[in-house]
Short mmCIF file of C-alpha atoms in Angstrom, two decimals:
data_model
loop_
_atom_site.label_atom_id
_atom_site.label_comp_id
_atom_site.label_asym_id
_atom_site.label_seq_id
_atom_site.Cartn_x
_atom_site.Cartn_y
_atom_site.Cartn_z
CA MET A 1 -21.72 11.46 33.29
CA ARG A 2 -20.69 13.97 30.62
CA LEU A 3 -20.61 12.65 27.06
CA GLU A 4 -16.90 13.35 26.79
CA SER A 5 -16.22 11.34 29.93
CA ALA A 6 -18.22 8.40 28.67
CA ILE A 7 -16.37 8.46 25.38
CA ASN A 8 -13.01 8.79 27.06
CA ALA A 9 -13.77 5.65 29.01
CA GLY A 10 -13.83 3.66 25.81
CA TYR A 11 -13.56 4.86 22.26
CA LEU A 12 -11.34 7.82 22.94
CA ASP A 13 -8.99 5.79 25.08
CA PRO A 14 -7.90 2.55 23.41
CA ASP A 15 -6.85 1.27 26.81
CA GLY A 16 -10.17 2.10 28.44
CA ILE A 17 -12.19 -0.70 30.03
CA ASN A 18 -15.74 0.59 29.73
CA ALA A 19 -16.37 0.12 26.03
CA THR A 20 -19.41 -2.02 25.38
CA GLU A 21 -18.83 -5.30 23.57
CA GLY A 22 -19.92 -4.97 19.96
CA SER A 23 -19.69 -1.17 19.92
CA CYS A 24 -17.41 0.84 17.67
CA GLU A 25 -15.24 1.86 20.62
CA PHE A 26 -14.82 -1.79 21.59
CA VAL A 27 -13.76 -2.70 18.05
CA TRP A 28 -11.19 0.13 18.01
CA LYS A 29 -9.71 -0.99 21.32
CA SER A 30 -9.57 -4.58 20.08
CA TYR A 31 -8.19 -3.53 16.69
CA THR A 32 -5.28 -1.60 18.15
CA ALA A 33 -4.41 -4.56 20.38
CA ALA A 34 -4.53 -7.10 17.55
CA PHE A 35 -3.22 -5.20 14.54
CA MET A 36 -0.78 -2.56 15.85
CA ASP A 37 2.66 -3.12 17.31
CA ASN A 38 4.63 -0.87 19.63
CA GLN A 39 6.02 1.01 16.64
CA ILE A 40 2.41 2.06 15.88
CA ARG A 41 2.34 0.36 12.52
CA VAL A 42 -0.75 -1.50 11.34
CA ILE A 43 0.01 -5.13 10.53
CA ASP A 44 -1.89 -7.30 8.06
CA HIS A 45 -1.25 -10.75 9.50
CA ASP A 46 -2.78 -12.49 6.48
CA ALA A 47 -0.31 -10.87 4.10
CA GLY A 48 3.06 -11.73 5.59
CA ASP A 49 2.74 -9.14 8.37
CA ARG A 50 3.10 -6.35 5.86
CA THR A 51 2.02 -2.76 6.45
CA THR A 52 0.31 -0.69 3.77
CA SER A 53 -0.26 3.02 3.38
CA GLU A 54 -3.98 2.17 3.42
CA GLY A 55 -3.73 0.63 6.87
CA GLN A 56 -1.80 3.60 8.23
CA ALA A 57 -4.21 6.07 6.62
CA TYR A 58 -7.34 4.46 8.02
CA ALA A 59 -5.77 4.17 11.47
CA MET A 60 -4.84 7.86 11.44
CA PHE A 61 -8.46 8.69 10.61
CA PHE A 62 -9.79 6.53 13.44
CA ALA A 63 -7.22 7.93 15.88
CA LEU A 64 -8.54 11.40 15.05
CA VAL A 65 -12.11 10.20 15.52
CA ALA A 66 -10.99 8.75 18.86
CA ASN A 67 -9.23 11.97 19.91
CA ASP A 68 -6.15 9.81 20.41
CA ARG A 69 -3.39 12.24 19.52
CA PRO A 70 -0.44 10.18 20.81
CA ARG A 71 -1.44 7.26 18.61
CA PHE A 72 -2.09 9.62 15.70
CA ASP A 73 1.40 11.07 16.05
CA GLY A 74 2.92 7.59 16.24
CA LEU A 75 1.13 6.48 13.09
CA LEU A 76 2.16 9.64 11.27
CA ARG A 77 5.77 9.32 12.39
CA TRP A 78 6.06 5.67 11.32
CA THR A 79 4.41 6.41 7.98
CA GLU A 80 6.65 9.35 7.18
CA VAL A 81 9.87 7.61 8.21
CA ASN A 82 9.23 4.21 6.66
CA LEU A 83 6.91 4.83 3.71
CA ALA A 84 7.90 8.35 2.63
CA SER A 85 11.69 8.34 3.05
CA GLY A 86 11.33 10.57 6.08
CA ASP A 87 9.52 13.42 4.33
CA LEU A 88 5.85 13.44 3.29
CA THR A 89 6.34 16.82 1.65
CA SER A 90 8.82 15.37 -0.86
CA HIS A 91 7.67 11.75 -1.26
CA LEU A 92 4.31 10.07 -1.65
CA PRO A 93 4.06 7.06 0.67
CA ALA A 94 5.09 3.71 -0.73
CA TRP A 95 2.14 1.35 -0.92
CA ALA A 96 3.62 -1.63 0.95
CA TRP A 97 6.32 -2.30 3.55
CA GLY A 98 7.30 -5.73 4.84
CA LYS A 99 9.76 -8.60 4.60
CA GLY A 100 11.42 -8.76 1.20
CA PRO A 101 12.90 -11.76 -0.66
CA ASN A 102 16.19 -11.18 1.17
CA ASN A 103 14.37 -11.49 4.52
CA LYS A 104 15.06 -7.83 5.23
CA TRP A 105 12.26 -5.49 6.27
CA GLY A 106 11.60 -2.45 4.15
CA THR A 107 9.64 -1.19 1.16
CA ILE A 108 8.29 -4.07 -0.92
CA ASP A 109 6.22 -2.00 -3.36
CA SER A 110 7.34 1.57 -3.96
CA ASN A 111 4.38 2.57 -6.12
CA SER A 112 1.88 4.83 -4.41
CA ALA A 113 -1.76 4.11 -3.56
CA SER A 114 -3.61 7.35 -4.14
CA ASP A 115 -6.64 6.49 -2.02
CA ALA A 116 -4.41 6.12 1.03
CA ASP A 117 -2.60 9.32 0.14
CA VAL A 118 -5.90 11.20 -0.09
CA TRP A 119 -7.09 9.80 3.25
CA ILE A 120 -3.82 10.88 4.90
CA ALA A 121 -3.93 14.39 3.43
CA TYR A 122 -7.60 14.82 4.31
CA THR A 123 -7.11 13.51 7.85
CA LEU A 124 -4.10 15.76 8.44
CA LEU A 125 -6.12 18.80 7.38
CA GLN A 126 -9.05 17.80 9.59
CA ALA A 127 -6.67 17.07 12.48
CA GLY A 128 -5.05 20.47 12.07
CA SER A 129 -8.44 22.09 12.53
CA ALA A 130 -9.70 19.81 15.30
CA TRP A 131 -6.53 19.89 17.39
CA LYS A 132 -5.50 23.41 16.37
CA GLU A 133 -2.12 22.15 15.21
CA PRO A 134 -0.66 24.17 12.30
CA HIS A 135 1.94 21.50 11.52
CA TYR A 136 -0.76 19.00 10.54
CA THR A 137 -2.39 21.61 8.30
CA TRP A 138 0.92 22.44 6.67
CA LEU A 139 1.82 18.80 6.12
CA GLY A 140 -1.64 17.90 4.80
CA THR A 141 -1.50 20.83 2.40
CA ALA A 142 1.94 19.82 1.12
CA LEU A 143 0.87 16.20 0.64
CA ALA A 144 -2.30 17.26 -1.16
CA LYS A 145 -0.25 19.39 -3.55
CA ARG A 146 1.99 16.42 -4.30
CA ILE A 147 -1.05 14.22 -4.95
CA ALA A 148 -2.38 16.87 -7.33
CA THR A 149 0.94 16.96 -9.17
CA GLU A 150 1.72 13.23 -9.35
CA GLU A 151 -1.56 11.32 -9.10
CA THR A 152 -4.12 13.25 -11.13
CA ALA A 153 -4.81 13.42 -14.84
CA GLN A 154 -6.96 15.41 -17.23
CA ILE A 155 -8.78 12.96 -19.50
CA PRO A 156 -9.90 14.51 -22.77
CA GLY A 157 -13.64 14.19 -23.10
CA PHE A 158 -14.15 13.28 -19.45
CA GLY A 159 -12.43 15.57 -16.97
CA THR A 160 -9.97 15.58 -14.08
CA VAL A 161 -9.50 12.25 -12.28
CA LEU A 162 -7.47 10.71 -9.51
CA LEU A 163 -5.19 8.01 -10.87
CA PRO A 164 -4.85 5.02 -8.50
CA GLY A 165 -1.10 5.54 -8.25
CA VAL A 166 1.88 7.27 -9.81
CA SER A 167 2.61 4.56 -12.36
CA GLY A 168 0.79 1.79 -14.19
CA PHE A 169 -2.66 3.32 -14.71
CA HIS A 170 -2.36 5.28 -17.96
CA ASN A 171 -1.36 3.77 -21.28
CA GLY A 172 -2.01 5.77 -24.42
CA ASP A 173 -5.69 6.66 -24.54
CA THR A 174 -6.63 4.16 -21.80
CA TYR A 175 -6.94 5.13 -18.14
CA ARG A 176 -7.53 2.54 -15.42
CA LEU A 177 -9.55 3.96 -12.53
CA ASN A 178 -11.10 2.79 -9.27
CA ALA A 179 -14.33 4.28 -7.90
CA SER A 180 -13.52 3.11 -4.36
CA TYR A 181 -10.48 5.43 -4.38
CA VAL A 182 -12.60 8.57 -4.59
CA PRO A 183 -14.98 9.08 -1.63
CA LEU A 184 -16.92 12.17 -2.66
CA GLN A 185 -16.94 13.65 0.84
CA LEU A 186 -13.14 13.67 1.00
CA PHE A 187 -12.79 15.59 -2.25
CA LEU A 188 -15.45 18.07 -1.19
CA GLY A 189 -13.52 18.51 2.04
CA LEU A 190 -10.20 18.97 0.26
CA GLY A 191 -11.84 21.47 -2.08
CA ARG A 192 -13.16 23.41 0.86
CA GLU A 193 -9.76 23.55 2.56
CA LEU A 194 -7.68 23.96 -0.61
CA PRO A 195 -9.85 25.72 -3.20
CA ASP A 196 -6.96 26.24 -5.61
CA GLY A 197 -6.40 22.51 -6.09
CA PRO A 198 -8.14 20.11 -8.52
CA TRP A 199 -10.40 18.66 -5.84
CA HIS A 200 -13.72 20.15 -6.92
CA GLN A 201 -13.01 19.15 -10.53
CA ILE A 202 -12.35 15.57 -9.42
CA ALA A 203 -15.49 15.64 -7.28
CA GLU A 204 -17.54 16.65 -10.31
CA GLN A 205 -16.52 13.44 -12.12
CA ILE A 206 -17.13 11.03 -9.23
CA PRO A 207 -20.86 10.44 -9.89
CA ALA A 208 -20.09 9.63 -13.54
CA MET A 209 -17.30 7.28 -12.47
CA VAL A 210 -19.60 5.43 -10.07
CA GLN A 211 -22.30 5.19 -12.73
CA GLY A 212 -19.82 4.00 -15.35
CA SER A 213 -18.44 1.31 -13.05
CA SER A 214 -21.94 0.10 -12.08
CA PRO A 215 -23.92 -0.49 -15.31
CA ASN A 216 -26.10 -3.14 -13.65
CA GLY A 217 -26.34 -1.60 -10.20
CA PHE A 218 -23.26 -3.34 -8.77
CA ALA A 219 -19.98 -1.46 -8.43
CA SER A 220 -16.91 -2.91 -10.14
CA ASP A 221 -13.47 -2.87 -8.56
CA TRP A 222 -11.87 -1.39 -11.67
CA VAL A 223 -13.11 0.63 -14.62
CA GLU A 224 -11.29 1.79 -17.74
CA PHE A 225 -11.83 4.94 -19.73
CA LYS A 226 -11.01 4.52 -23.41
CA SER A 227 -11.13 7.31 -25.93
CA GLY A 228 -14.31 7.05 -27.97
CA LYS A 229 -15.77 4.35 -25.72
CA GLY A 230 -16.10 6.05 -22.35
CA LEU A 231 -16.10 4.12 -19.07
CA ILE A 232 -16.12 0.33 -19.24
CA PRO A 233 -16.05 -1.99 -16.18
CA ALA A 234 -12.75 -3.88 -16.21
CA SER A 235 -13.25 -6.37 -13.38
CA PRO A 236 -15.86 -7.89 -11.08
CA GLY A 237 -16.93 -5.99 -7.98
CA SER A 238 -15.44 -7.36 -4.77
CA TYR A 239 -13.14 -6.20 -1.97
CA ASP A 240 -12.45 -2.78 -3.48
CA ALA A 241 -15.99 -2.13 -4.68
CA ILE A 242 -17.64 -2.77 -1.31
CA ARG A 243 -16.21 0.59 -0.23
CA VAL A 244 -18.11 2.39 -3.00
CA TYR A 245 -21.38 1.52 -1.23
CA LEU A 246 -19.85 2.50 2.11
CA TRP A 247 -18.67 5.94 0.96
CA ALA A 248 -22.01 6.60 -0.77
CA GLY A 249 -23.96 5.66 2.35
CA MET A 250 -21.92 8.01 4.54
CA LEU A 251 -22.63 11.06 2.36
CA ASP A 252 -24.64 13.77 4.07
CA SER A 253 -28.22 13.88 2.84
CA GLY A 254 -27.63 17.43 1.63
CA THR A 255 -24.74 16.46 -0.62
CA GLY A 256 -25.43 17.15 -4.27
CA GLU A 257 -25.43 14.01 -6.48
CA ARG A 258 -25.89 11.73 -3.45
CA ASP A 259 -29.16 10.39 -4.78
CA SER A 260 -27.77 9.76 -8.26
CA ILE A 261 -24.85 7.83 -6.80
CA LEU A 262 -27.12 5.71 -4.62
CA LYS A 263 -29.40 5.05 -7.59
CA ALA A 264 -26.43 3.81 -9.62
CA LEU A 265 -25.71 1.28 -6.85
CA SER A 266 -29.26 -0.05 -6.53
CA GLY A 267 -28.34 -3.60 -7.51
CA MET A 268 -26.95 -4.47 -4.09
CA ALA A 269 -30.13 -3.53 -2.22
CA ARG A 270 -32.20 -5.36 -4.81
CA TYR A 271 -30.06 -8.47 -4.29
CA LEU A 272 -30.44 -8.32 -0.50
CA HIS A 273 -34.22 -8.39 -0.76
CA THR A 274 -33.92 -12.07 -1.68
CA ASN A 275 -30.51 -13.01 -0.22
CA ALA A 276 -29.40 -12.74 3.39
CA VAL A 277 -25.67 -12.34 2.76
CA PRO A 278 -24.01 -9.81 0.42
CA PRO A 279 -22.07 -11.36 -2.47
CA ALA A 280 -18.29 -11.38 -2.29
CA LYS A 281 -17.85 -11.02 -6.04
CA VAL A 282 -20.23 -9.79 -8.75
CA LYS A 283 -19.53 -9.79 -12.49
CA PRO A 284 -19.92 -6.47 -14.34
CA GLU A 285 -23.08 -7.76 -16.03
CA GLY A 286 -24.60 -8.42 -12.59
CA GLY A 287 -24.10 -12.16 -12.22
CA VAL A 288 -22.96 -13.29 -8.78
CA GLU A 289 -19.64 -15.12 -8.93
CA ASP A 290 -19.18 -15.71 -5.18
CA PRO A 291 -22.30 -15.44 -2.98
CA LYS A 292 -20.65 -15.51 0.48
CA SER A 293 -18.89 -12.36 1.65
CA PRO A 294 -17.07 -11.85 4.96
CA VAL A 295 -18.74 -10.00 7.82
CA GLY A 296 -17.09 -6.70 7.00
CA PHE A 297 -19.22 -6.43 3.86
CA SER A 298 -22.38 -6.39 5.97
CA ALA A 299 -21.02 -3.60 8.16
CA ALA A 300 -19.94 -1.61 5.10
CA LEU A 301 -23.43 -1.86 3.63
CA ALA A 302 -25.22 -0.59 6.75
CA PRO A 303 -24.77 3.14 5.93
CA TYR A 304 -25.78 2.49 2.31
CA LEU A 305 -28.95 0.68 3.33
CA SER A 306 -29.69 3.40 5.87
CA ALA A 307 -29.34 6.07 3.19
CA LEU A 308 -31.78 4.16 0.98
CA GLY A 309 -34.30 3.90 3.82
CA GLU A 310 -34.04 0.10 3.76
CA LYS A 311 -34.41 -0.31 7.52
CA ASN A 312 -35.27 -4.02 7.45
CA LEU A 313 -32.30 -4.86 5.24
CA GLU A 314 -30.04 -2.73 7.42
CA SER A 315 -31.27 -4.55 10.53
CA GLU A 316 -30.63 -7.93 8.90
CA GLN A 317 -27.05 -7.00 8.03
CA MET A 318 -26.38 -5.63 11.51
CA SER A 319 -27.76 -8.84 13.02
CA ARG A 320 -25.23 -10.75 10.95
CA VAL A 321 -22.48 -8.42 12.16
CA GLN A 322 -23.35 -8.92 15.82
CA SER A 323 -23.59 -12.68 15.38
CA GLU A 324 -19.96 -12.85 14.27
CA ILE A 325 -18.25 -11.11 17.17
CA ASN A 326 -15.59 -13.13 18.95
CA SER A 327 -16.04 -12.45 22.66
CA LYS A 328 -12.47 -13.57 23.36
CA ASN A 329 -10.78 -10.84 21.35
CA GLY A 330 -13.55 -8.35 20.56
CA LEU A 331 -13.02 -8.75 16.82
CA TYR A 332 -15.34 -9.95 14.08
CA GLY A 333 -15.10 -13.03 11.89
CA ASN A 334 -13.19 -16.26 12.33
CA PRO A 335 -10.43 -15.63 11.63
CA ALA A 336 -10.60 -11.90 12.25
CA ARG A 337 -9.04 -10.14 9.27
CA TYR A 338 -7.49 -6.69 9.05
CA TYR A 339 -9.67 -5.44 6.18
CA ASP A 340 -12.92 -6.61 7.74
CA GLN A 341 -12.18 -4.76 10.97
CA ASN A 342 -11.60 -1.54 9.04
CA LEU A 343 -14.92 -1.88 7.24
CA LEU A 344 -16.52 -2.49 10.64
CA LEU A 345 -14.88 0.57 12.16
CA PHE A 346 -16.25 2.73 9.36
CA GLY A 347 -19.71 1.17 9.39
CA LEU A 348 -20.18 0.98 13.16
CA GLY A 349 -18.51 4.34 13.77
CA TRP A 350 -20.79 6.12 11.33
CA LYS A 351 -23.93 4.30 12.53
CA SER A 352 -23.22 5.20 16.16
CA ARG A 353 -22.44 8.82 15.18
CA GLN A 354 -18.89 8.68 16.44
CA PHE A 355 -18.17 10.57 13.24
CA TRP A 356 -20.00 11.90 10.21
CA PHE A 357 -19.42 14.24 7.29
CA ASP A 358 -21.37 17.39 6.50
CA SER A 359 -22.48 18.31 2.99
CA GLN A 360 -19.19 20.13 2.36
CA GLY A 361 -17.06 17.16 3.36
CA HIS A 362 -16.08 18.48 6.79
CA LEU A 363 -15.48 15.75 9.38
CA ILE A 364 -17.50 16.02 12.58
CA THR A 365 -16.70 13.81 15.55
CA THR A 366 -18.56 13.16 18.77
CA TRP A 367 -15.80 14.65 20.89
CA GLN A 368 -15.63 17.94 19.00
CA GLY A 369 -19.30 18.33 18.05
CA SER A 370 -20.03 20.69 15.19
CA HIS A 371 -17.19 23.08 15.96
#
């Protein structure tokens, strides 16, 4: 059987029946059944059935990885109509949509979430290339330009950064930042596609941001830059920070600064040498506040442990992942949560080489190969 045919039987067709239980393609099929409705919006059942720009962005990425263009188009259409007032070229997506206090469905938080915006812009540009669709390229370019205009800042004494959203993250000489919002490979990819934008300048500051948010080897969710003081962790590391390890682990081995980023995050691997389960929350000084994380954390750490050459630790975390699959619905954890499944899709998809990134941030998928 040709590789494409095998993939189309499962991962590339969410309705396929040949995906192997526990594989990335099986998780994607199960995820679309459990967390998407017929409008093609991603639903977080644990948060009042709301939809976020993050959920739509990740799903668009996985639809591209799956070569599922109809679902990709549905996700894009719903996002543009409901989160961007019908026009992604003129409006950044609102962060959250759901049932408001008046019991009416609509935008419930109009502020933007820049990480989701970056994922959407990046995915549109990659989709334009992969599917040879100029409209995606045009739309991704327009969205990227709006991100550059509305969600970036030049910090004196530090450099160009991505603010987490349009409002609420800059007050005087204090900037509140989030290292999980800036996967290095995405900014390298944006810089490659749009060399006139601020993407390479932002990429240059990412290693310093990771290092500043991880003074004891554990990433923090939030970090603040204050004039004269530099970067200071502003919160424990938890559900945001777990993605910092994930993004670092998925960097191509030829990516500059990869090793320095991994070195800054060494605390997690050190912890796992004596603890079977990753911590759910770690204080900035390195003390564990909550030792029991959900299963998605283990999947997110698999690429990171692989990049460090920690094969035994990686195997232990993957054993935990496989032990928590629910054979009835194909999802992981009890209950199966939206965010965990996304971490699993990233971790399992990268491990099984359904997708990967080259050293310039270009997305490569199994169905398109290196072209």
